[in-house]
Amino acid sequence: MGMTITEKILAAHAGLERVEPGQLINARIDLALGNDITAPPAIKEFKALGVKKVFDSERIALVPDHFTPAKDIKSAEQAKVLREFASEQGITNYFEIGRMGIEHCLLPEQGLVGPGDLVIGADSHTCTYGALGAFATGIGSTDLAAAIATGECWFKVPETIHFRYHGNLKPWVRGKDLILYTIGQIGVDGARYMSMEFSGEAIEALSMDSRFAMANMAIEAGGKNGIFHVDEKTLDYIKGRLKRDYKIFQSDPDANYAKVYDIDVNNIGPQVALPHLPENTKSVYELGDIKIDQVVIGSCTNGRMEDLRVAAEILKGQKIHPEVRVIIIPGTQQIYAEAMAEGLINIFIEAGAVVSTPTCGPCLGGHMGILAKGERALATTNRNFVGRMGHPESEVYLAGPAVAAASSVKGRIAAPEEVVK
Amino acid sequence: MIIQGKTHTFGNDIDTDVIIPARYLNTFDPKELALHCMEDADPNFAKQVKPGDIIVAGKNFGCGSSREHAPIAIKAAGVSAVIAGSFARIFYRNAINIGLPILESPEAAKSIEAGDEIKIDVDKGEIVNLTKGETYRAASFPPFMQEIIAAGGLMPYVARRVRQSV
C-alpha cells in the first residue's frame, strides 16, 4: 500500500520508512511559529523548563500581528515579551512593526517555508503553508514551548480525505469560494483530525494566492492540515524566496484515503457563509437583500495580491455605499508596497475605503474595525462565530474579495456582476 | 482519578471564541481569563460556575482558534472536567497539555442534562450519572497520552525527558 503526501512528510521527519494513520510519532520540525497572543505563554513555559537556548534560533518565527501595532497597554506588554525573547535568543525571524505582516502571508513570502517541510505554529491557520506542499498544522502555546526547546513535536498520523476538483471555474470564483463550498458540503467537523488533500484540474488552474486561501481554511472543516502537490506554480513562487533545500513529496497512486470527494466546479458560484459557522454556505445568487454596515478585505485568508487586484478591479471608478465602512488590510508590507506601485491603493482610497497597516485586527475582534451590537459585516476573513468581530450580537458573513468589493458598492451582499458588467 | 460534580450543558460546535473571546486575549493570566469563561455562549456562566462543576457539550467542542487560553479559562474557572460528543483537535491537545481532564463520549453528551450530578472514573473511562442512574463509556487515551496526563501535562513530561537526556 502506498502513502499520501502527508504520511510521507511525517514519516521522513520521524526518521521512519513508513507511517500509518493513527500511529503516534515524534517528529523533527523545520519551523515553529508564535504570535503576540500565543508566544508569551509559550515563552513563560520555556523559561520555566530551565533550558537555556532554543533548539535553533533560525527555525523559530515570532510575528507580532494580532493586536499590533499595539492596541492597548496589555497588548504592548505582550508584544514586548516577543521582542525581548527574540533579542535574548538571537532569533533571526522576528518581524518588527514596519517590516512585518500577517504571519501566514509573511512566512511564505519571506521564503521561510518550502515543499516537504514540517511546520507547526501556535495559530490555527498555520495550515496555510500546505499550499506549498508542506505539512503545516496549528498547535497551542504549551506545544510551542516544548517544540522550541526540543525541536520536536508529537503527532498522531491523520487519515486523509482526498478532494478532487473538476471542470472550469466560473468568473470571479477563486480559492476562497472553493473552500467555502467544500466546508459547506462536509461541515465544520467534516475533516476533524484529518488531512485534506486537494487536487484536480481546477486546482492546477488556481494561483498560489488562491491555494493559500484554501489551505488556510482546512481548519474550518476541523482538518489537521490542508495540502497541495507541488507544480510549476509552486516552484515559481519559491524561486528567489526560499533559501533552504527542499524536497518534493507526492502521494502514491495506491495511497490509502479515508474518503474521496469528486467536486464539479462548473456550477459553483461565488460563495457566502452565513452566521455563525463557516459551513452555512450559499451561492451569492441565492441570497436575498442582506444589508451590511462594514466590509473587511484582508486577513491570512485573503490579504494577498490576487485578492487586492480582484477588489480593485471591481472598485475602480466606483464609490462605496454611503452607509458602509470598508477596511482594506494588505497582508504584508511587501504586498502593501506592491499594491501601491500598481495603483490599487489609490483606487481603494478614491472609492472611499480605509487602507490599514498589516494586522489580524478586526478578523478576531481585536481592533481596527470592531462591530457594535446589531451590526453586520461581510468579510474575506475565515471565521463567522458568535462575537468573532466584536459585540456578541453582531454578525459576520464570509466571502471572497469579489463579493466583498461588490457588496461595498451596493451596501448589501451583492454579486460581482451587479457592479462590473 | 475520580471526579464528581454538577453539570452545565452546551450545544454542538462550541468554538474557542465563545469559550474565551479575543477581546480578553491581551492577557494570559488564568484568573482574569476565568472571569470571562464561556462568556459569549452564556454570559452568566462565570458567575454561576462552582469549583468542581463539569461542562458537558455536543460534537466538535473547542473548534476554531489554537488559543490555549480556552482550556486555561475553563480550568481556572474551577471546572473539573469537560465531556463532549467529540473535541476539535487543537483544543484536545491543549487540554491534555495543560492537565484539564477531557472525555469523549457521544452517549454521555446526549443523555446528560444540565444540573445532573455525575461521577467520572478518568482511568477507566467510565461516567456515572448519579441523578439518572445511568452509566456511559468514554474513549480511553492511548498510553503515550496517559503518560502526559500522569505527569500533569506536557511541560512536566518534557522536563522529565530533558533531565533524563542531560
Coordinates of C-alpha atoms in Angstrom, one line a residue:
Chain A
M1 CA 0.0 0.0 0.0
G2 CA 1.3 3.4 -0.9
M3 CA 1.4 6.6 1.2
T4 CA -0.2 10.0 0.9
I5 CA 2.0 13.2 0.7
T6 CA 1.1 13.9 4.4
E7 CA 2.1 10.4 5.5
K8 CA 5.4 10.7 3.6
I9 CA 6.4 14.1 5.1
L10 CA 5.6 12.9 8.6
A11 CA 7.5 9.6 8.1
A12 CA 10.5 11.5 6.7
H13 CA 10.6 13.8 9.8
A14 CA 10.1 10.9 12.2
G15 CA 13.0 9.0 10.6
L16 CA 10.7 6.2 9.6
E17 CA 10.3 4.3 6.3
R18 CA 6.5 4.5 6.6
V19 CA 3.7 5.5 8.9
E20 CA 0.1 4.5 9.1
P21 CA -2.9 6.6 10.1
G22 CA -3.4 6.5 13.9
Q23 CA 0.3 5.9 14.6
L24 CA 1.8 8.2 17.2
I25 CA 5.2 9.6 16.2
N26 CA 7.7 12.1 17.4
A27 CA 8.9 14.3 14.5
R28 CA 11.6 16.8 13.9
I29 CA 10.2 20.2 13.0
D30 CA 11.6 22.6 10.3
L31 CA 9.9 25.7 11.7
A32 CA 7.9 26.8 14.7
L33 CA 5.8 29.9 14.8
G34 CA 4.3 32.1 17.5
N35 CA 2.5 35.4 17.6
D36 CA 1.8 38.1 20.1
I37 CA -1.1 36.2 21.7
T38 CA 0.3 32.7 21.7
A39 CA 4.0 33.1 22.1
P40 CA 4.1 34.9 25.5
P41 CA 2.6 31.9 27.4
A42 CA 5.0 29.6 25.5
I43 CA 8.0 31.8 26.4
K44 CA 6.9 31.7 30.0
E45 CA 6.8 27.9 29.9
F46 CA 10.0 27.6 28.0
K47 CA 11.8 29.6 30.7
A48 CA 10.2 27.6 33.5
L49 CA 11.7 24.5 31.8
G50 CA 15.2 25.7 32.6
V51 CA 16.5 25.1 29.1
K52 CA 19.0 27.9 28.2
K53 CA 18.8 28.1 24.4
V54 CA 16.1 27.4 21.9
F55 CA 16.8 24.4 19.7
D56 CA 17.6 26.5 16.6
S57 CA 17.5 30.3 16.5
E58 CA 16.9 30.3 12.8
R59 CA 14.0 27.9 12.8
I60 CA 11.6 29.9 15.0
A61 CA 9.5 32.7 13.7
L62 CA 7.9 35.3 16.0
V63 CA 5.4 37.6 14.5
P64 CA 3.6 40.3 16.4
D65 CA 0.5 40.6 14.2
H66 CA -2.7 40.1 16.2
F67 CA -3.1 43.1 18.4
T68 CA -0.4 45.2 16.7
P69 CA 0.5 48.0 16.3
A70 CA -0.2 47.6 20.0
K71 CA -3.9 48.4 20.6
D72 CA -3.6 48.9 24.3
I73 CA -1.1 48.7 27.2
K74 CA -1.6 45.0 27.9
S75 CA -1.1 44.2 24.2
A76 CA 2.1 46.3 24.1
E77 CA 3.4 44.3 27.1
Q78 CA 2.7 41.0 25.2
A79 CA 4.5 42.3 22.1
K80 CA 7.4 43.3 24.3
V81 CA 7.7 39.8 25.6
L82 CA 8.3 38.6 22.0
R83 CA 10.7 41.4 21.2
E84 CA 12.8 40.7 24.2
F85 CA 12.8 37.0 23.9
A86 CA 13.9 37.3 20.2
S87 CA 16.7 39.5 21.2
E88 CA 17.9 37.3 24.1
Q89 CA 17.8 34.2 22.0
G90 CA 19.1 35.7 18.8
I91 CA 16.0 34.7 16.9
T92 CA 16.6 35.8 13.3
N93 CA 13.0 35.6 12.2
Y94 CA 11.4 38.2 14.4
F95 CA 9.5 40.7 12.4
E96 CA 9.1 44.2 13.8
I97 CA 6.2 46.6 13.0
G98 CA 7.0 48.2 9.7
R99 CA 8.8 45.1 8.4
M100 CA 6.1 42.6 9.4
G101 CA 2.9 41.2 8.0
I102 CA 0.1 38.8 8.9
E103 CA 2.1 35.7 9.8
H104 CA 0.6 33.3 7.2
C105 CA 1.1 35.8 4.4
L106 CA 4.5 36.7 5.7
L107 CA 6.3 33.4 6.2
P108 CA 5.8 32.0 2.7
E109 CA 6.6 35.5 1.2
Q110 CA 9.9 35.6 3.1
G111 CA 10.8 32.1 2.0
L112 CA 10.7 30.5 5.4
V113 CA 8.6 27.6 4.3
G114 CA 9.2 25.2 1.4
P115 CA 7.9 22.0 -0.1
G116 CA 8.3 18.9 2.2
D117 CA 8.7 21.0 5.3
L118 CA 7.1 20.1 8.6
V119 CA 5.9 23.3 10.2
I120 CA 4.0 23.9 13.5
G121 CA 2.6 27.2 14.6
A122 CA 0.7 28.4 17.7
D123 CA -2.0 29.7 15.5
S124 CA -4.7 27.5 14.0
H125 CA -4.3 28.9 10.5
T126 CA -0.7 27.6 10.3
C127 CA -2.3 25.0 7.9
T128 CA -2.0 27.7 5.2
Y129 CA 1.5 26.5 4.2
G130 CA 0.1 23.3 2.9
A131 CA -0.3 25.3 -0.3
L132 CA 3.5 24.9 -0.8
G133 CA 3.4 21.1 -0.4
A134 CA 4.4 21.3 3.2
F135 CA 2.8 19.6 6.2
A136 CA 1.8 22.5 8.5
T137 CA -0.5 22.5 11.5
G138 CA -1.7 24.5 14.4
I139 CA -0.8 23.7 18.0
G140 CA -1.1 25.5 21.3
S141 CA 1.3 27.5 23.4
T142 CA 2.5 24.5 25.5
D143 CA 3.3 22.5 22.4
L144 CA 5.2 25.5 21.1
A145 CA 7.2 25.8 24.3
A146 CA 8.2 22.1 24.1
A147 CA 9.0 22.4 20.4
I148 CA 11.3 25.5 20.7
A149 CA 13.1 23.7 23.5
T150 CA 13.5 20.3 21.8
G151 CA 13.0 20.9 18.0
E152 CA 10.4 18.1 18.1
C153 CA 6.7 17.6 18.4
W154 CA 4.5 14.5 18.7
F155 CA 1.7 13.8 16.2
K156 CA -0.9 11.3 15.5
V157 CA -0.7 10.4 11.8
P158 CA -4.0 11.6 10.3
E159 CA -6.2 9.8 7.9
T160 CA -6.5 11.7 4.6
I161 CA -9.6 12.9 2.7
H162 CA -8.9 13.5 -1.0
F163 CA -10.8 16.3 -2.6
R164 CA -10.6 16.3 -6.4
Y165 CA -12.0 19.4 -8.2
H166 CA -13.0 19.0 -11.8
G167 CA -14.1 21.4 -14.6
N168 CA -13.6 25.1 -15.2
L169 CA -14.1 27.9 -12.6
K170 CA -16.8 30.4 -13.3
P171 CA -15.8 34.1 -13.5
W172 CA -15.0 35.6 -10.1
V173 CA -14.7 32.2 -8.4
R174 CA -11.4 31.7 -6.7
G175 CA -9.9 29.5 -4.0
K176 CA -11.9 31.1 -1.2
D177 CA -15.1 30.1 -2.9
L178 CA -14.0 26.5 -3.4
I179 CA -13.0 26.1 0.2
L180 CA -16.2 27.7 1.5
Y181 CA -18.2 25.4 -0.8
T182 CA -16.2 22.4 0.4
I183 CA -16.8 23.3 4.1
G184 CA -20.5 23.7 3.2
Q185 CA -20.5 20.2 1.9
I186 CA -18.7 18.4 4.7
G187 CA -19.4 20.6 7.7
V188 CA -17.2 22.3 10.3
D189 CA -16.1 18.9 11.7
G190 CA -16.2 17.1 8.4
A191 CA -12.4 16.7 8.3
R192 CA -11.8 16.6 12.1
Y193 CA -8.4 15.2 12.9
M194 CA -7.8 14.5 9.2
S195 CA -5.6 15.7 6.4
M196 CA -7.4 17.4 3.5
E197 CA -5.6 16.8 0.2
F198 CA -6.6 19.0 -2.7
S199 CA -6.0 18.1 -6.4
G200 CA -7.7 18.0 -9.8
E201 CA -7.5 20.2 -12.9
A202 CA -9.5 23.0 -11.3
I203 CA -6.8 23.2 -8.6
E204 CA -4.0 23.2 -11.2
A205 CA -5.6 26.3 -12.6
L206 CA -5.6 28.1 -9.3
S207 CA -3.0 30.7 -8.4
M208 CA -0.7 30.3 -5.4
D209 CA -2.7 33.0 -3.6
S210 CA -5.9 31.0 -4.1
R211 CA -4.2 27.9 -2.9
F212 CA -3.1 29.6 0.2
A213 CA -6.7 30.7 0.8
M214 CA -7.9 27.2 0.5
A215 CA -5.2 25.5 2.7
N216 CA -5.8 28.3 5.3
M217 CA -9.4 27.2 5.9
A218 CA -8.7 23.5 6.2
I219 CA -9.0 24.1 10.0
E220 CA -12.6 25.5 9.5
A221 CA -13.5 21.9 8.5
G222 CA -11.7 20.6 11.5
G223 CA -8.7 19.5 9.4
K224 CA -5.3 18.9 10.8
N225 CA -3.7 20.1 7.6
G226 CA -4.6 21.0 4.1
I227 CA -2.1 20.1 1.4
F228 CA -1.5 20.6 -2.3
H229 CA 1.0 18.9 -4.7
V230 CA 4.0 20.9 -5.9
D231 CA 3.7 22.1 -9.6
E232 CA 5.3 24.8 -11.8
K233 CA 3.3 27.5 -9.9
T234 CA 4.7 26.3 -6.6
L235 CA 8.3 26.3 -8.0
D236 CA 7.8 29.8 -9.5
Y237 CA 6.6 31.0 -6.1
I238 CA 9.5 29.7 -4.1
K239 CA 12.1 30.7 -6.7
G240 CA 14.2 33.6 -5.3
R241 CA 12.4 33.3 -1.9
L242 CA 13.4 30.0 -0.3
K243 CA 16.9 29.9 0.9
R244 CA 16.9 26.3 2.1
D245 CA 16.9 22.9 0.3
Y246 CA 13.5 21.4 -0.1
K247 CA 12.1 18.0 -1.0
I248 CA 9.1 17.3 -3.1
F249 CA 6.8 14.6 -1.9
Q250 CA 3.9 13.1 -3.8
S251 CA 1.0 10.8 -2.9
D252 CA 1.4 7.4 -4.4
P253 CA -1.3 6.3 -6.9
D254 CA -2.3 3.5 -4.4
A255 CA -2.2 5.7 -1.4
N256 CA -5.0 5.0 1.1
Y257 CA -7.7 7.6 1.5
A258 CA -10.4 7.5 4.2
K259 CA -12.7 9.2 1.6
V260 CA -12.6 10.7 -1.8
Y261 CA -14.8 13.6 -2.9
D262 CA -15.1 14.5 -6.6
I263 CA -16.4 18.1 -6.9
D264 CA -17.6 19.6 -10.1
V265 CA -16.7 23.3 -10.1
N266 CA -18.5 24.2 -13.3
N267 CA -21.6 25.3 -11.4
I268 CA -20.1 26.7 -8.2
G269 CA -20.8 30.4 -7.9
P270 CA -19.2 32.9 -5.6
Q271 CA -19.9 31.6 -2.0
V272 CA -21.0 33.3 1.1
A273 CA -21.0 31.7 4.6
L274 CA -23.8 32.9 6.8
P275 CA -23.5 33.4 10.6
H276 CA -22.4 31.7 12.8
L277 CA -20.5 28.9 11.2
P278 CA -18.3 28.7 8.1
E279 CA -20.4 25.6 7.0
N280 CA -23.5 27.8 6.4
T281 CA -22.6 28.4 2.8
K282 CA -24.8 29.6 -0.1
S283 CA -24.1 30.9 -3.5
V284 CA -24.3 34.7 -3.6
Y285 CA -27.0 34.4 -6.1
E286 CA -29.3 32.6 -3.6
L287 CA -29.1 35.4 -1.0
G288 CA -31.9 38.0 -0.7
D289 CA -31.4 41.6 0.4
I290 CA -28.9 41.5 3.3
K291 CA -27.8 45.0 4.2
I292 CA -24.3 45.4 5.7
D293 CA -22.5 48.0 7.8
Q294 CA -18.9 47.1 7.3
V295 CA -16.7 45.2 4.8
V296 CA -13.2 43.9 5.7
I297 CA -10.9 42.8 2.8
G298 CA -7.7 41.2 4.1
S299 CA -6.6 38.6 6.7
C300 CA -4.4 35.5 6.4
T301 CA -7.0 34.1 4.1
N302 CA -7.5 36.9 1.6
G303 CA -4.9 39.6 2.2
R304 CA -2.7 38.8 -0.8
M305 CA -2.1 40.4 -4.2
E306 CA -4.7 38.4 -6.1
D307 CA -7.3 39.4 -3.5
L308 CA -6.4 43.1 -3.7
R309 CA -6.4 43.0 -7.5
V310 CA -9.8 41.4 -7.7
A311 CA -11.2 44.0 -5.2
A312 CA -9.6 46.9 -7.2
E313 CA -11.0 45.6 -10.5
I314 CA -14.5 45.9 -9.0
L315 CA -13.9 49.1 -7.0
K316 CA -12.2 51.0 -9.8
G317 CA -14.2 54.2 -10.6
Q318 CA -16.9 53.2 -8.1
K319 CA -18.0 54.8 -4.8
I320 CA -18.5 52.9 -1.6
H321 CA -22.1 52.9 -0.4
P322 CA -22.6 55.9 2.0
E323 CA -23.8 53.6 4.8
V324 CA -20.9 51.2 4.6
R325 CA -17.4 51.3 6.1
V326 CA -14.7 49.5 4.1
I327 CA -11.5 48.4 5.7
I328 CA -8.8 47.0 3.4
I329 CA -5.7 45.3 5.0
P330 CA -2.8 44.3 2.8
G331 CA -1.3 41.1 4.3
T332 CA 2.3 42.3 4.5
Q333 CA 4.4 45.4 3.9
Q334 CA 5.6 44.0 0.6
I335 CA 2.0 43.4 -0.5
Y336 CA 1.2 46.9 0.6
A337 CA 4.1 48.4 -1.5
E338 CA 3.2 46.2 -4.5
A339 CA -0.4 47.3 -4.3
M340 CA 0.7 50.9 -4.1
A341 CA 3.0 50.5 -7.1
E342 CA 0.1 49.0 -9.1
G343 CA -2.2 51.9 -8.2
L344 CA -4.6 49.7 -6.2
I345 CA -4.3 51.7 -3.0
N346 CA -5.4 54.8 -4.9
I347 CA -8.4 53.0 -6.3
F348 CA -9.4 52.0 -2.8
I349 CA -8.9 55.5 -1.3
E350 CA -10.7 57.2 -4.2
A351 CA -13.6 54.7 -3.7
G352 CA -13.8 55.7 -0.1
A353 CA -12.1 52.8 1.7
V354 CA -9.6 53.0 4.5
V355 CA -6.3 51.1 3.9
S356 CA -4.6 49.8 7.1
T357 CA -1.2 48.6 8.0
P358 CA -0.9 44.8 8.1
T359 CA -2.7 43.3 11.2
C360 CA -5.1 40.5 12.1
G361 CA -7.0 43.3 13.8
P362 CA -10.7 43.0 13.1
C363 CA -10.7 39.4 11.9
L364 CA -10.7 38.2 15.5
G365 CA -12.4 41.2 17.0
G366 CA -9.1 42.6 18.2
H367 CA -9.0 46.2 16.9
M368 CA -9.2 48.2 13.6
G369 CA -12.9 47.7 13.0
I370 CA -14.9 46.2 15.8
L371 CA -18.6 45.8 15.3
A372 CA -21.3 47.3 17.6
K373 CA -24.4 45.5 18.8
G374 CA -26.6 44.5 15.9
E375 CA -24.1 45.4 13.2
R376 CA -23.4 43.2 10.2
A377 CA -20.1 42.8 8.4
L378 CA -19.1 41.0 5.2
A379 CA -15.5 39.9 5.5
T380 CA -12.9 38.0 3.5
T381 CA -11.7 36.5 6.8
N382 CA -12.1 32.9 7.9
R383 CA -14.5 32.7 10.9
N384 CA -18.0 34.0 11.5
F385 CA -18.5 32.6 15.0
V386 CA -20.7 34.5 17.6
G387 CA -18.9 37.7 18.6
R388 CA -15.9 37.0 16.3
M389 CA -15.6 40.6 15.1
G390 CA -17.0 42.4 18.1
H391 CA -20.3 42.5 20.0
P392 CA -21.8 39.1 20.7
E393 CA -24.9 40.3 18.9
S394 CA -23.1 41.4 15.7
E395 CA -22.9 39.2 12.6
V396 CA -20.2 38.2 10.2
Y397 CA -20.7 36.9 6.7
L398 CA -17.7 35.3 5.0
A399 CA -16.9 35.6 1.2
G400 CA -14.1 36.2 -1.2
P401 CA -12.8 39.6 -2.3
A402 CA -15.0 39.9 -5.4
V403 CA -18.3 39.6 -3.4
A404 CA -16.8 41.9 -0.7
A405 CA -15.9 44.6 -3.2
A406 CA -19.3 44.4 -4.9
S407 CA -21.1 44.5 -1.6
S408 CA -19.1 47.6 -0.6
V409 CA -20.6 49.5 -3.5
K410 CA -24.2 48.1 -3.2
G411 CA -24.5 48.4 0.6
R412 CA -25.8 44.8 0.7
I413 CA -24.4 41.5 -0.1
A414 CA -24.0 41.6 -3.8
A415 CA -22.7 39.5 -6.7
P416 CA -19.7 40.9 -8.6
E417 CA -21.7 41.1 -11.9
E418 CA -24.0 43.6 -10.3
V419 CA -21.2 46.1 -10.3
V420 CA -18.9 45.0 -13.2
K421 CA -20.8 44.0 -16.3
Chain B
M1 CA -8.6 9.9 39.1
I2 CA -12.2 10.3 40.3
I3 CA -14.1 13.5 39.5
Q4 CA -17.6 14.3 40.8
G5 CA -19.6 17.4 40.1
K6 CA -22.7 19.1 38.8
T7 CA -23.1 19.7 35.1
H8 CA -23.5 22.7 32.8
T9 CA -24.6 21.8 29.3
F10 CA -23.8 23.4 25.9
G11 CA -24.6 22.5 22.3
N12 CA -22.6 21.5 19.3
D13 CA -19.6 23.3 17.7
I14 CA -18.7 25.4 20.8
D15 CA -15.8 27.4 19.4
T16 CA -12.9 28.9 21.3
D17 CA -14.1 32.4 20.5
V18 CA -17.2 31.9 22.7
I19 CA -15.1 30.0 25.3
I20 CA -12.8 33.0 25.7
P21 CA -13.5 35.9 23.3
A22 CA -10.4 37.5 21.7
R23 CA -11.2 40.8 23.4
Y24 CA -9.8 39.3 26.6
L25 CA -6.6 37.8 25.0
N26 CA -4.4 40.7 25.8
T27 CA -3.5 38.7 28.9
F28 CA -2.9 35.0 29.7
D29 CA -3.4 35.4 33.5
P30 CA -5.7 32.4 34.3
K31 CA -7.6 34.4 37.0
E32 CA -8.6 37.1 34.5
L33 CA -9.4 34.7 31.8
A34 CA -11.7 32.7 34.2
L35 CA -13.8 35.8 34.7
H36 CA -14.9 35.6 31.1
C37 CA -15.0 31.9 30.6
M38 CA -17.8 30.8 28.2
E39 CA -19.0 34.5 28.1
D40 CA -20.3 34.6 24.5
A41 CA -22.1 31.2 24.9
D42 CA -23.6 32.0 28.4
P43 CA -22.9 35.4 29.9
N44 CA -23.8 34.1 33.4
F45 CA -21.6 31.1 33.3
A46 CA -18.5 32.6 35.0
K47 CA -20.7 33.9 37.9
Q48 CA -22.7 30.6 38.4
V49 CA -20.0 28.0 38.0
K50 CA -18.8 26.4 41.2
P51 CA -15.5 24.7 41.8
G52 CA -15.7 21.1 40.6
D53 CA -18.5 21.6 38.2
I54 CA -18.4 19.8 34.9
I55 CA -19.0 21.0 31.3
V56 CA -21.0 18.7 29.0
A57 CA -21.3 19.6 25.3
G58 CA -22.1 18.2 21.9
K59 CA -19.8 17.5 19.0
N60 CA -16.7 19.4 18.0
F61 CA -16.1 21.2 21.3
G62 CA -13.3 23.8 21.1
C63 CA -13.3 24.3 17.4
G64 CA -11.6 27.3 15.9
S65 CA -8.6 29.1 17.2
S66 CA -5.5 27.5 18.7
R67 CA -5.7 29.7 21.8
E68 CA -4.7 27.7 24.8
H69 CA -6.4 30.5 26.8
A70 CA -9.6 28.5 26.2
P71 CA -8.8 25.4 28.3
I72 CA -6.9 27.6 30.7
A73 CA -10.0 29.8 31.2
I74 CA -12.1 26.6 31.8
K75 CA -9.7 25.1 34.2
A76 CA -9.2 28.4 36.1
A77 CA -13.0 28.9 36.4
G78 CA -12.9 25.8 38.6
V79 CA -14.3 23.3 36.0
S80 CA -13.0 19.8 36.9
A81 CA -13.6 18.1 33.5
V82 CA -15.2 18.6 30.1
I83 CA -17.2 15.8 28.5
A84 CA -18.2 16.2 24.8
G85 CA -19.5 14.2 21.9
S86 CA -16.2 15.0 20.2
F87 CA -13.4 17.5 20.6
A88 CA -11.7 19.7 17.9
R89 CA -8.1 18.6 17.5
I90 CA -6.1 21.6 18.8
F91 CA -8.4 22.0 21.9
Y92 CA -7.9 18.3 22.7
R93 CA -4.1 18.6 22.6
N94 CA -4.1 21.8 24.6
A95 CA -6.4 20.4 27.3
I96 CA -4.2 17.4 27.8
N97 CA -1.1 19.6 27.7
I98 CA -2.3 21.8 30.5
G99 CA -3.8 19.0 32.5
L100 CA -7.6 19.7 32.0
P101 CA -9.4 16.3 32.1
I102 CA -11.5 15.8 29.0
L103 CA -13.6 12.8 28.0
E104 CA -15.1 12.0 24.6
S105 CA -18.5 10.2 24.9
P106 CA -21.3 10.9 22.4
E107 CA -23.6 8.8 24.6
A108 CA -22.9 10.9 27.8
A109 CA -23.2 14.1 25.7
K110 CA -26.6 13.1 24.5
S111 CA -28.0 11.8 27.8
I112 CA -26.7 14.2 30.5
E113 CA -28.9 17.2 31.3
A114 CA -28.0 20.5 33.0
G115 CA -27.7 20.1 36.7
D116 CA -27.2 16.3 36.7
E117 CA -24.7 15.1 39.3
I118 CA -22.1 12.9 37.7
K119 CA -19.1 10.9 38.8
I120 CA -16.2 10.2 36.4
D121 CA -13.5 7.5 36.7
V122 CA -11.0 9.0 34.3
D123 CA -8.6 6.0 34.3
K124 CA -11.4 3.5 33.5
G125 CA -13.2 5.9 31.1
E126 CA -16.5 5.5 33.0
I127 CA -19.1 8.2 33.5
V128 CA -21.9 7.6 36.1
N129 CA -24.9 9.9 36.1
L130 CA -25.9 9.8 39.8
T131 CA -29.1 11.8 39.1
K132 CA -30.4 9.5 36.4
G133 CA -28.7 6.3 37.5
E134 CA -27.1 5.7 34.1
T135 CA -23.5 4.8 33.1
Y136 CA -21.7 5.8 29.9
R137 CA -18.4 4.8 28.4
A138 CA -15.8 7.3 27.3
A139 CA -13.0 6.8 24.8
S140 CA -9.7 5.8 26.5
F141 CA -6.4 7.6 26.0
P142 CA -3.5 6.0 24.1
P143 CA -0.7 5.0 26.6
F144 CA 1.5 7.9 25.4
M145 CA -1.1 10.5 26.3
Q146 CA -1.8 8.7 29.6
E147 CA 1.9 9.3 30.4
I148 CA 1.5 13.1 29.7
I149 CA -1.7 13.1 31.8
A150 CA 0.1 11.2 34.6
A151 CA 3.0 13.7 34.5
G152 CA 0.5 16.5 35.0
G153 CA 0.7 18.0 31.5
L154 CA 3.2 18.3 28.6
M155 CA 5.8 20.5 30.3
P156 CA 6.4 18.3 33.4
Y157 CA 6.6 15.4 30.9
V158 CA 9.1 17.2 28.7
A159 CA 11.0 18.4 31.8
R160 CA 11.5 14.8 32.9
R161 CA 12.8 13.9 29.4
V162 CA 15.1 16.9 29.3
R163 CA 16.5 15.8 32.7
Q164 CA 17.0 12.2 31.6
S165 CA 18.9 13.3 28.5
V166 CA 21.3 15.5 30.4

